[in-house]
């Protein structure tokens, strides 16, 4: 079984790459994608840890874009690190600016907090701010912090800096990465089928069909659309750590039992893209 969507402490996960690999191995995962937000920093530790478990690490990331004024995430699998690193450095700086703006908004609302210093290559996000609010005693839980202040319509929310789906998909492809729309049915900016057509036009190559927040009917419809457009099919638990929820659902590793054979066409597509990217560079 494979897990093609997992987060570590390098973004908003609660397990280090080493801890995540161990937990994934115990859950029966044979291939694990490290897809932290806007950073590739967790790869090396995960690959080192995986050697003890005969596990394959799929290098990836979850790229933050904005479409129709709403956040839209695109997974990228097998990017060329050297080609992608300069652009990601700017994305990380944007995340830091966004976090600082949210902290300033909270202070203005009467809830001053401090976010702990994060290591190099780590991406701050709303979960880190939510944890700081809990630690400061302003909220009982991260869920409450999101409900009161940090949700998409909350008083302390700040949009991502503008980075379109066209720019995101183009960037990933130019760096040899296969672009995949993450959890499409969690997108709140419009009809999924309309947005999918726009993304295919922009060069999208796959869709995360299997996700804890997708119903069986949604999975079936998305499979049909993937067949119609000739898109790759992926899946993953969007795991952030024990007890962490995505879209209100607590996830566990390997809960979707995504078959290993889905990985092979993604690898093949990445190899083709990488040849193109290297020749262009």
PDB file of C-alpha atoms in Angstrom:
ATOM      1  CA  UNK A   1       0.000   0.000   0.000  1.00  0.00           C
ATOM      2  CA  UNK A   2       1.054   3.586  -0.608  1.00  0.00           C
ATOM      3  CA  UNK A   3       0.584   6.912   1.164  1.00  0.00           C
ATOM      4  CA  UNK A   4       0.967   9.810  -1.260  1.00  0.00           C
ATOM      5  CA  UNK A   5       0.048  12.705   1.043  1.00  0.00           C
ATOM      6  CA  UNK A   6       1.727  13.102   4.448  1.00  0.00           C
ATOM      7  CA  UNK A   7       3.138  15.979   6.484  1.00  0.00           C
ATOM      8  CA  UNK A   8       5.978  16.235   8.987  1.00  0.00           C
ATOM      9  CA  UNK A   9       7.227  18.812  11.473  1.00  0.00           C
ATOM     10  CA  UNK A  10       8.832  20.614   8.529  1.00  0.00           C
ATOM     11  CA  UNK A  11       5.385  22.028   7.816  1.00  0.00           C
ATOM     12  CA  UNK A  12       2.235  21.432   9.880  1.00  0.00           C
ATOM     13  CA  UNK A  13       2.670  17.779  10.887  1.00  0.00           C
ATOM     14  CA  UNK A  14       3.372  16.714  14.459  1.00  0.00           C
ATOM     15  CA  UNK A  15       5.778  13.839  13.687  1.00  0.00           C
ATOM     16  CA  UNK A  16       9.368  14.228  12.562  1.00  0.00           C
ATOM     17  CA  UNK A  17      10.220  12.505   9.264  1.00  0.00           C
ATOM     18  CA  UNK A  18      11.833   9.675  11.230  1.00  0.00           C
ATOM     19  CA  UNK A  19       8.767   9.220  13.418  1.00  0.00           C
ATOM     20  CA  UNK A  20       6.458   9.365  10.390  1.00  0.00           C
ATOM     21  CA  UNK A  21       8.424   6.698   8.544  1.00  0.00           C
ATOM     22  CA  UNK A  22       8.311   4.399  11.575  1.00  0.00           C
ATOM     23  CA  UNK A  23       4.564   4.903  12.002  1.00  0.00           C
ATOM     24  CA  UNK A  24       3.963   4.327   8.283  1.00  0.00           C
ATOM     25  CA  UNK A  25       5.986   1.108   8.340  1.00  0.00           C
ATOM     26  CA  UNK A  26       3.964  -0.141  11.293  1.00  0.00           C
ATOM     27  CA  UNK A  27       0.783   0.632   9.334  1.00  0.00           C
ATOM     28  CA  UNK A  28       1.936  -1.464   6.377  1.00  0.00           C
ATOM     29  CA  UNK A  29       2.928   1.340   4.016  1.00  0.00           C
ATOM     30  CA  UNK A  30       5.437   0.327   1.328  1.00  0.00           C
ATOM     31  CA  UNK A  31       5.837   3.705  -0.413  1.00  0.00           C
ATOM     32  CA  UNK A  32       5.472   6.994   1.465  1.00  0.00           C
ATOM     33  CA  UNK A  33       5.322  10.486  -0.027  1.00  0.00           C
ATOM     34  CA  UNK A  34       6.666  13.374   2.023  1.00  0.00           C
ATOM     35  CA  UNK A  35       4.489  16.299   0.928  1.00  0.00           C
ATOM     36  CA  UNK A  36       5.124  19.167   3.313  1.00  0.00           C
ATOM     37  CA  UNK A  37       3.761  22.590   2.471  1.00  0.00           C
ATOM     38  CA  UNK A  38       6.089  24.559   0.195  1.00  0.00           C
ATOM     39  CA  UNK A  39       9.234  22.807   1.397  1.00  0.00           C
ATOM     40  CA  UNK A  40      11.351  19.778   0.532  1.00  0.00           C
ATOM     41  CA  UNK A  41      13.378  19.874   3.737  1.00  0.00           C
ATOM     42  CA  UNK A  42      12.048  16.651   5.239  1.00  0.00           C
ATOM     43  CA  UNK A  43      13.132  14.359   2.402  1.00  0.00           C
ATOM     44  CA  UNK A  44      16.654  13.489   3.501  1.00  0.00           C
ATOM     45  CA  UNK A  45      15.751  12.494   7.049  1.00  0.00           C
ATOM     46  CA  UNK A  46      12.830  10.407   5.773  1.00  0.00           C
ATOM     47  CA  UNK A  47      14.995   8.616   3.203  1.00  0.00           C
ATOM     48  CA  UNK A  48      17.606   7.843   5.826  1.00  0.00           C
ATOM     49  CA  UNK A  49      14.986   6.438   8.196  1.00  0.00           C
ATOM     50  CA  UNK A  50      13.250   4.434   5.454  1.00  0.00           C
ATOM     51  CA  UNK A  51      16.340   2.368   4.773  1.00  0.00           C
ATOM     52  CA  UNK A  52      15.671   0.473   8.018  1.00  0.00           C
ATOM     53  CA  UNK A  53      12.181  -0.537   6.877  1.00  0.00           C
ATOM     54  CA  UNK A  54      12.654  -1.386   3.195  1.00  0.00           C
ATOM     55  CA  UNK A  55      10.300   1.490   2.426  1.00  0.00           C
ATOM     56  CA  UNK A  56      10.369   3.700  -0.661  1.00  0.00           C
ATOM     57  CA  UNK A  57      10.190   7.449  -0.071  1.00  0.00           C
ATOM     58  CA  UNK A  58       8.410   9.421  -2.782  1.00  0.00           C
ATOM     59  CA  UNK A  59       9.858  12.947  -2.789  1.00  0.00           C
ATOM     60  CA  UNK A  60       7.131  15.544  -3.017  1.00  0.00           C
ATOM     61  CA  UNK A  61       5.575  18.701  -1.664  1.00  0.00           C
ATOM     62  CA  UNK A  62       2.214  20.449  -1.412  1.00  0.00           C
ATOM     63  CA  UNK A  63       2.357  23.770  -3.233  1.00  0.00           C
ATOM     64  CA  UNK A  64       0.124  26.624  -2.074  1.00  0.00           C
ATOM     65  CA  UNK A  65      -1.672  28.501  -4.845  1.00  0.00           C
ATOM     66  CA  UNK A  66      -4.646  30.862  -5.028  1.00  0.00           C
ATOM     67  CA  UNK A  67      -7.552  30.340  -7.424  1.00  0.00           C
ATOM     68  CA  UNK A  68     -10.790  32.312  -7.494  1.00  0.00           C
ATOM     69  CA  UNK A  69      -9.527  34.066  -4.356  1.00  0.00           C
ATOM     70  CA  UNK A  70      -9.406  30.802  -2.411  1.00  0.00           C
ATOM     71  CA  UNK A  71      -6.562  28.553  -1.341  1.00  0.00           C
ATOM     72  CA  UNK A  72      -5.914  25.644  -3.712  1.00  0.00           C
ATOM     73  CA  UNK A  73      -3.175  23.099  -3.053  1.00  0.00           C
ATOM     74  CA  UNK A  74      -1.259  21.206  -5.713  1.00  0.00           C
ATOM     75  CA  UNK A  75       0.842  18.154  -4.894  1.00  0.00           C
ATOM     76  CA  UNK A  76       4.076  17.778  -6.831  1.00  0.00           C
ATOM     77  CA  UNK A  77       5.795  14.392  -7.045  1.00  0.00           C
ATOM     78  CA  UNK A  78       9.485  13.762  -7.888  1.00  0.00           C
ATOM     79  CA  UNK A  79      10.641  17.364  -8.440  1.00  0.00           C
ATOM     80  CA  UNK A  80      14.223  18.181  -9.277  1.00  0.00           C
ATOM     81  CA  UNK A  81      15.358  19.748  -6.014  1.00  0.00           C
ATOM     82  CA  UNK A  82      17.987  22.025  -7.545  1.00  0.00           C
ATOM     83  CA  UNK A  83      15.531  23.451 -10.052  1.00  0.00           C
ATOM     84  CA  UNK A  84      12.715  23.960  -7.543  1.00  0.00           C
ATOM     85  CA  UNK A  85      14.640  25.230  -4.514  1.00  0.00           C
ATOM     86  CA  UNK A  86      14.982  28.901  -5.559  1.00  0.00           C
ATOM     87  CA  UNK A  87      11.239  29.289  -6.152  1.00  0.00           C
ATOM     88  CA  UNK A  88      10.391  27.516  -2.905  1.00  0.00           C
ATOM     89  CA  UNK A  89      12.676  29.829  -0.967  1.00  0.00           C
ATOM     90  CA  UNK A  90      10.402  32.705  -1.998  1.00  0.00           C
ATOM     91  CA  UNK A  91       7.290  30.681  -1.163  1.00  0.00           C
ATOM     92  CA  UNK A  92       8.676  30.051   2.335  1.00  0.00           C
ATOM     93  CA  UNK A  93       9.336  33.753   2.820  1.00  0.00           C
ATOM     94  CA  UNK A  94       5.749  34.399   1.762  1.00  0.00           C
ATOM     95  CA  UNK A  95       4.527  31.938   4.372  1.00  0.00           C
ATOM     96  CA  UNK A  96       6.565  33.739   7.019  1.00  0.00           C
ATOM     97  CA  UNK A  97       5.097  37.091   5.970  1.00  0.00           C
ATOM     98  CA  UNK A  98       1.586  35.636   6.077  1.00  0.00           C
ATOM     99  CA  UNK A  99       2.124  34.173   9.538  1.00  0.00           C
ATOM    100  CA  UNK A 100       3.479  37.512  10.799  1.00  0.00           C
ATOM    101  CA  UNK A 101       0.373  39.302   9.479  1.00  0.00           C
ATOM    102  CA  UNK A 102      -1.925  36.862  11.262  1.00  0.00           C
ATOM    103  CA  UNK A 103       0.015  37.265  14.501  1.00  0.00           C
ATOM    104  CA  UNK A 104      -0.292  41.047  14.148  1.00  0.00           C
ATOM    105  CA  UNK A 105      -4.054  40.756  13.585  1.00  0.00           C
ATOM    106  CA  UNK A 106      -4.408  38.612  16.685  1.00  0.00           C
ATOM    107  CA  UNK A 107      -2.438  41.122  18.747  1.00  0.00           C
ATOM    108  CA  UNK A 108      -4.725  43.914  17.522  1.00  0.00           C
ATOM    109  CA  UNK A 109      -7.713  41.807  18.605  1.00  0.00           C
ATOM    110  CA  UNK A 110      -6.219  41.479  22.095  1.00  0.00           C
ATOM    111  CA  UNK A 111      -4.587  38.053  21.758  1.00  0.00           C
ATOM    112  CA  UNK A 112      -0.815  38.559  21.610  1.00  0.00           C
ATOM    113  CA  UNK A 113       1.167  35.394  20.921  1.00  0.00           C
ATOM    114  CA  UNK A 114       4.645  34.322  19.901  1.00  0.00           C
ATOM    115  CA  UNK A 115       5.389  31.563  17.415  1.00  0.00           C
ATOM    116  CA  UNK A 116       8.421  29.475  18.369  1.00  0.00           C
ATOM    117  CA  UNK A 117      11.470  29.841  16.160  1.00  0.00           C
ATOM    118  CA  UNK A 118      11.367  27.320  13.357  1.00  0.00           C
ATOM    119  CA  UNK A 119      14.358  25.617  11.814  1.00  0.00           C
ATOM    120  CA  UNK A 120      15.721  26.319   8.371  1.00  0.00           C
ATOM    121  CA  UNK A 121      13.433  25.106   5.623  1.00  0.00           C
ATOM    122  CA  UNK A 122      10.403  24.839   7.909  1.00  0.00           C
ATOM    123  CA  UNK A 123       7.156  26.433   6.787  1.00  0.00           C
ATOM    124  CA  UNK A 124       4.992  28.210   9.400  1.00  0.00           C
ATOM    125  CA  UNK A 125       1.245  27.893   8.975  1.00  0.00           C
ATOM    126  CA  UNK A 126      -2.069  28.317  10.707  1.00  0.00           C
ATOM    127  CA  UNK A 127      -1.701  25.128  12.809  1.00  0.00           C
ATOM    128  CA  UNK A 128       1.419  26.610  14.422  1.00  0.00           C
ATOM    129  CA  UNK A 129      -0.500  29.794  15.238  1.00  0.00           C
ATOM    130  CA  UNK A 130      -3.424  27.769  16.571  1.00  0.00           C
ATOM    131  CA  UNK A 131      -1.059  25.851  18.865  1.00  0.00           C
ATOM    132  CA  UNK A 132       0.391  29.134  20.131  1.00  0.00           C
ATOM    133  CA  UNK A 133      -3.114  30.380  20.941  1.00  0.00           C
ATOM    134  CA  UNK A 134      -3.785  27.214  22.934  1.00  0.00           C
ATOM    135  CA  UNK A 135      -0.464  27.490  24.769  1.00  0.00           C
ATOM    136  CA  UNK A 136      -1.232  31.114  25.632  1.00  0.00           C
ATOM    137  CA  UNK A 137      -4.541  30.051  27.152  1.00  0.00           C
ATOM    138  CA  UNK A 138      -6.771  31.846  24.667  1.00  0.00           C
ATOM    139  CA  UNK A 139      -8.325  28.653  23.293  1.00  0.00           C
ATOM    140  CA  UNK A 140      -9.019  25.168  24.608  1.00  0.00           C
ATOM    141  CA  UNK A 141      -8.025  23.503  21.346  1.00  0.00           C
ATOM    142  CA  UNK A 142      -6.652  24.197  17.882  1.00  0.00           C
ATOM    143  CA  UNK A 143     -10.130  23.568  16.489  1.00  0.00           C
ATOM    144  CA  UNK A 144     -11.477  26.385  18.657  1.00  0.00           C
ATOM    145  CA  UNK A 145      -8.666  28.677  17.477  1.00  0.00           C
ATOM    146  CA  UNK A 146      -9.642  28.014  13.870  1.00  0.00           C
ATOM    147  CA  UNK A 147     -13.338  28.508  14.599  1.00  0.00           C
ATOM    148  CA  UNK A 148     -12.823  31.816  16.402  1.00  0.00           C
ATOM    149  CA  UNK A 149      -9.933  33.443  14.548  1.00  0.00           C
ATOM    150  CA  UNK A 150      -8.039  31.475  11.891  1.00  0.00           C
ATOM    151  CA  UNK A 151     -10.665  29.926   9.612  1.00  0.00           C
ATOM    152  CA  UNK A 152     -11.036  31.215   6.057  1.00  0.00           C
ATOM    153  CA  UNK A 153     -13.593  33.795   7.213  1.00  0.00           C
ATOM    154  CA  UNK A 154     -12.017  34.434  10.611  1.00  0.00           C
ATOM    155  CA  UNK A 155     -10.959  37.883  11.861  1.00  0.00           C
ATOM    156  CA  UNK A 156      -7.248  36.967  11.889  1.00  0.00           C
ATOM    157  CA  UNK A 157      -7.180  35.103   8.559  1.00  0.00           C
ATOM    158  CA  UNK A 158      -4.757  36.292   5.880  1.00  0.00           C
ATOM    159  CA  UNK A 159      -4.844  35.041   2.300  1.00  0.00           C
ATOM    160  CA  UNK A 160      -1.828  33.400   0.746  1.00  0.00           C
ATOM    161  CA  UNK A 161       0.193  35.737  -1.401  1.00  0.00           C
ATOM    162  CA  UNK A 162      -1.101  35.554  -4.963  1.00  0.00           C
ATOM    163  CA  UNK A 163       0.304  32.573  -6.843  1.00  0.00           C
ATOM    164  CA  UNK A 164      -1.999  31.257  -9.527  1.00  0.00           C
ATOM    165  CA  UNK A 165      -2.718  27.659 -10.463  1.00  0.00           C
ATOM    166  CA  UNK A 166      -1.162  28.400 -13.846  1.00  0.00           C
ATOM    167  CA  UNK A 167       2.044  29.591 -12.186  1.00  0.00           C
ATOM    168  CA  UNK A 168       2.069  26.666  -9.749  1.00  0.00           C
ATOM    169  CA  UNK A 169       1.491  23.965 -12.340  1.00  0.00           C
ATOM    170  CA  UNK A 170       4.002  25.509 -14.724  1.00  0.00           C
ATOM    171  CA  UNK A 171       6.607  25.740 -11.956  1.00  0.00           C
ATOM    172  CA  UNK A 172       6.179  22.106 -10.957  1.00  0.00           C
ATOM    173  CA  UNK A 173       6.310  20.793 -14.503  1.00  0.00           C
ATOM    174  CA  UNK A 174       9.350  22.903 -15.323  1.00  0.00           C
ATOM    175  CA  UNK A 175      11.106  21.278 -12.346  1.00  0.00           C
ATOM    176  CA  UNK A 176      10.205  17.747 -13.404  1.00  0.00           C
ATOM    177  CA  UNK A 177       7.389  17.320 -10.869  1.00  0.00           C
ATOM    178  CA  UNK A 178       4.027  15.723 -11.632  1.00  0.00           C
ATOM    179  CA  UNK A 179       1.303  18.240 -10.601  1.00  0.00           C
ATOM    180  CA  UNK A 180      -1.734  16.713  -8.854  1.00  0.00           C
ATOM    181  CA  UNK A 181      -4.753  18.558  -7.476  1.00  0.00           C
ATOM    182  CA  UNK A 182      -4.915  17.844  -3.728  1.00  0.00           C
ATOM    183  CA  UNK A 183      -8.301  17.030  -2.121  1.00  0.00           C
ATOM    184  CA  UNK A 184     -10.430  18.750  -4.797  1.00  0.00           C
ATOM    185  CA  UNK A 185     -13.675  18.384  -2.878  1.00  0.00           C
ATOM    186  CA  UNK A 186     -12.262  20.484  -0.038  1.00  0.00           C
ATOM    187  CA  UNK A 187     -11.858  23.427  -2.426  1.00  0.00           C
ATOM    188  CA  UNK A 188     -14.312  26.200  -1.580  1.00  0.00           C
ATOM    189  CA  UNK A 189     -13.851  28.445  -4.605  1.00  0.00           C
ATOM    190  CA  UNK A 190     -16.326  26.961  -7.054  1.00  0.00           C
ATOM    191  CA  UNK A 191     -17.668  23.896  -8.802  1.00  0.00           C
ATOM    192  CA  UNK A 192     -15.092  21.100  -8.788  1.00  0.00           C
ATOM    193  CA  UNK A 193     -15.748  20.047 -12.369  1.00  0.00           C
ATOM    194  CA  UNK A 194     -15.407  23.602 -13.687  1.00  0.00           C
ATOM    195  CA  UNK A 195     -12.186  24.144 -11.752  1.00  0.00           C
ATOM    196  CA  UNK A 196     -10.801  20.808 -12.916  1.00  0.00           C
ATOM    197  CA  UNK A 197     -11.302  21.842 -16.536  1.00  0.00           C
ATOM    198  CA  UNK A 198      -9.413  25.068 -15.838  1.00  0.00           C
ATOM    199  CA  UNK A 199      -6.576  23.167 -14.207  1.00  0.00           C
ATOM    200  CA  UNK A 200      -6.339  20.655 -17.040  1.00  0.00           C
ATOM    201  CA  UNK A 201      -6.055  23.602 -19.416  1.00  0.00           C
ATOM    202  CA  UNK A 202      -3.181  24.865 -17.250  1.00  0.00           C
ATOM    203  CA  UNK A 203      -1.356  21.513 -17.501  1.00  0.00           C
ATOM    204  CA  UNK A 204      -2.593  19.487 -14.517  1.00  0.00           C
ATOM    205  CA  UNK A 205      -1.556  15.836 -14.756  1.00  0.00           C
ATOM    206  CA  UNK A 206      -3.387  14.120 -11.905  1.00  0.00           C
ATOM    207  CA  UNK A 207      -5.994  14.256  -9.158  1.00  0.00           C
ATOM    208  CA  UNK A 208      -5.982  13.064  -5.558  1.00  0.00           C
ATOM    209  CA  UNK A 209      -9.089  10.914  -5.922  1.00  0.00           C
ATOM    210  CA  UNK A 210      -8.730   8.993  -2.664  1.00  0.00           C
ATOM    211  CA  UNK A 211      -8.851  11.295   0.373  1.00  0.00           C
ATOM    212  CA  UNK A 212     -10.521  10.873   3.783  1.00  0.00           C
ATOM    213  CA  UNK A 213     -12.947  13.718   3.059  1.00  0.00           C
ATOM    214  CA  UNK A 214     -14.094  12.381  -0.307  1.00  0.00           C
ATOM    215  CA  UNK A 215     -17.300  10.354  -0.282  1.00  0.00           C
ATOM    216  CA  UNK A 216     -17.567   7.146  -2.343  1.00  0.00           C
ATOM    217  CA  UNK A 217     -19.782   9.007  -4.818  1.00  0.00           C
ATOM    218  CA  UNK A 218     -17.212  11.787  -5.152  1.00  0.00           C
ATOM    219  CA  UNK A 219     -14.434   9.254  -5.685  1.00  0.00           C
ATOM    220  CA  UNK A 220     -16.475   7.543  -8.393  1.00  0.00           C
ATOM    221  CA  UNK A 221     -17.174  10.832 -10.166  1.00  0.00           C
ATOM    222  CA  UNK A 222     -13.550  11.899  -9.973  1.00  0.00           C
ATOM    223  CA  UNK A 223     -12.397   8.551 -11.363  1.00  0.00           C
ATOM    224  CA  UNK A 224     -14.689   9.094 -14.339  1.00  0.00           C
ATOM    225  CA  UNK A 225     -13.299  12.591 -14.869  1.00  0.00           C
ATOM    226  CA  UNK A 226      -9.732  11.289 -14.668  1.00  0.00           C
ATOM    227  CA  UNK A 227     -10.582   8.768 -17.373  1.00  0.00           C
ATOM    228  CA  UNK A 228     -12.207  11.480 -19.483  1.00  0.00           C
ATOM    229  CA  UNK A 229      -9.211  13.830 -19.243  1.00  0.00           C
ATOM    230  CA  UNK A 230      -6.504  11.166 -19.170  1.00  0.00           C
ATOM    231  CA  UNK A 231      -5.338  12.160 -15.689  1.00  0.00           C
ATOM    232  CA  UNK A 232      -3.285  10.193 -13.178  1.00  0.00           C
ATOM    233  CA  UNK A 233      -5.051   8.921 -10.055  1.00  0.00           C
ATOM    234  CA  UNK A 234      -3.475   9.315  -6.608  1.00  0.00           C
ATOM    235  CA  UNK A 235      -4.559   9.036  -3.007  1.00  0.00           C
ATOM    236  CA  UNK A 236      -3.423   9.576   0.545  1.00  0.00           C
ATOM    237  CA  UNK A 237      -4.633  10.180   4.069  1.00  0.00           C
ATOM    238  CA  UNK A 238      -3.321  13.774   4.248  1.00  0.00           C
ATOM    239  CA  UNK A 239      -1.792  12.628   7.521  1.00  0.00           C
ATOM    240  CA  UNK A 240      -0.636  15.326   9.952  1.00  0.00           C
ATOM    241  CA  UNK A 241       0.035  13.139  12.983  1.00  0.00           C
ATOM    242  CA  UNK A 242      -1.875  11.194  15.648  1.00  0.00           C
ATOM    243  CA  UNK A 243      -5.216  12.790  16.461  1.00  0.00           C
ATOM    244  CA  UNK A 244      -4.862  15.523  13.845  1.00  0.00           C
ATOM    245  CA  UNK A 245      -7.891  16.252  11.697  1.00  0.00           C
ATOM    246  CA  UNK A 246      -8.253  17.497   8.134  1.00  0.00           C
ATOM    247  CA  UNK A 247     -11.605  18.999   7.235  1.00  0.00           C
ATOM    248  CA  UNK A 248     -13.010  17.738  10.527  1.00  0.00           C
ATOM    249  CA  UNK A 249     -11.928  14.131   9.991  1.00  0.00           C
ATOM    250  CA  UNK A 250      -9.240  12.444  12.069  1.00  0.00           C
ATOM    251  CA  UNK A 251      -7.020  10.414   9.759  1.00  0.00           C
ATOM    252  CA  UNK A 252      -4.818   7.378  10.226  1.00  0.00           C
ATOM    253  CA  UNK A 253      -1.973   6.112   8.085  1.00  0.00           C
ATOM    254  CA  UNK A 254      -2.908   3.645   5.341  1.00  0.00           C
ATOM    255  CA  UNK A 255      -6.618   4.001   6.128  1.00  0.00           C
ATOM    256  CA  UNK A 256      -7.476   4.247   2.431  1.00  0.00           C
ATOM    257  CA  UNK A 257      -5.469   1.183   1.352  1.00  0.00           C
ATOM    258  CA  UNK A 258      -4.273   2.875  -1.849  1.00  0.00           C
ATOM    259  CA  UNK A 259      -2.721   0.205  -4.102  1.00  0.00           C
ATOM    260  CA  UNK A 260       0.946   0.332  -5.030  1.00  0.00           C
ATOM    261  CA  UNK A 261       0.249   0.074  -8.768  1.00  0.00           C
ATOM    262  CA  UNK A 262      -0.996   3.677  -8.830  1.00  0.00           C
ATOM    263  CA  UNK A 263       2.569   4.806  -8.203  1.00  0.00           C
ATOM    264  CA  UNK A 264       4.074   3.353 -11.384  1.00  0.00           C
ATOM    265  CA  UNK A 265       2.412   5.690 -13.934  1.00  0.00           C
ATOM    266  CA  UNK A 266       3.307   8.664 -11.726  1.00  0.00           C
ATOM    267  CA  UNK A 267       6.954   7.608 -11.788  1.00  0.00           C
ATOM    268  CA  UNK A 268       6.841   7.197 -15.549  1.00  0.00           C
ATOM    269  CA  UNK A 269       5.301  10.636 -16.038  1.00  0.00           C
ATOM    270  CA  UNK A 270       7.919  12.169 -13.742  1.00  0.00           C
ATOM    271  CA  UNK A 271      10.757  10.615 -15.716  1.00  0.00           C
ATOM    272  CA  UNK A 272       9.411  12.119 -18.930  1.00  0.00           C
ATOM    273  CA  UNK A 273       9.019  15.537 -17.302  1.00  0.00           C
ATOM    274  CA  UNK A 274      12.501  15.413 -15.808  1.00  0.00           C
ATOM    275  CA  UNK A 275      14.097  14.737 -19.169  1.00  0.00           C
ATOM    276  CA  UNK A 276      12.271  17.749 -20.565  1.00  0.00           C
ATOM    277  CA  UNK A 277      13.173  19.930 -17.563  1.00  0.00           C
ATOM    278  CA  UNK A 278      16.871  19.027 -17.723  1.00  0.00           C
ATOM    279  CA  UNK A 279      17.069  19.696 -21.449  1.00  0.00           C
ATOM    280  CA  UNK A 280      15.374  23.054 -20.956  1.00  0.00           C
ATOM    281  CA  UNK A 281      17.737  24.040 -18.140  1.00  0.00           C
TER     282      UNK A 281
END
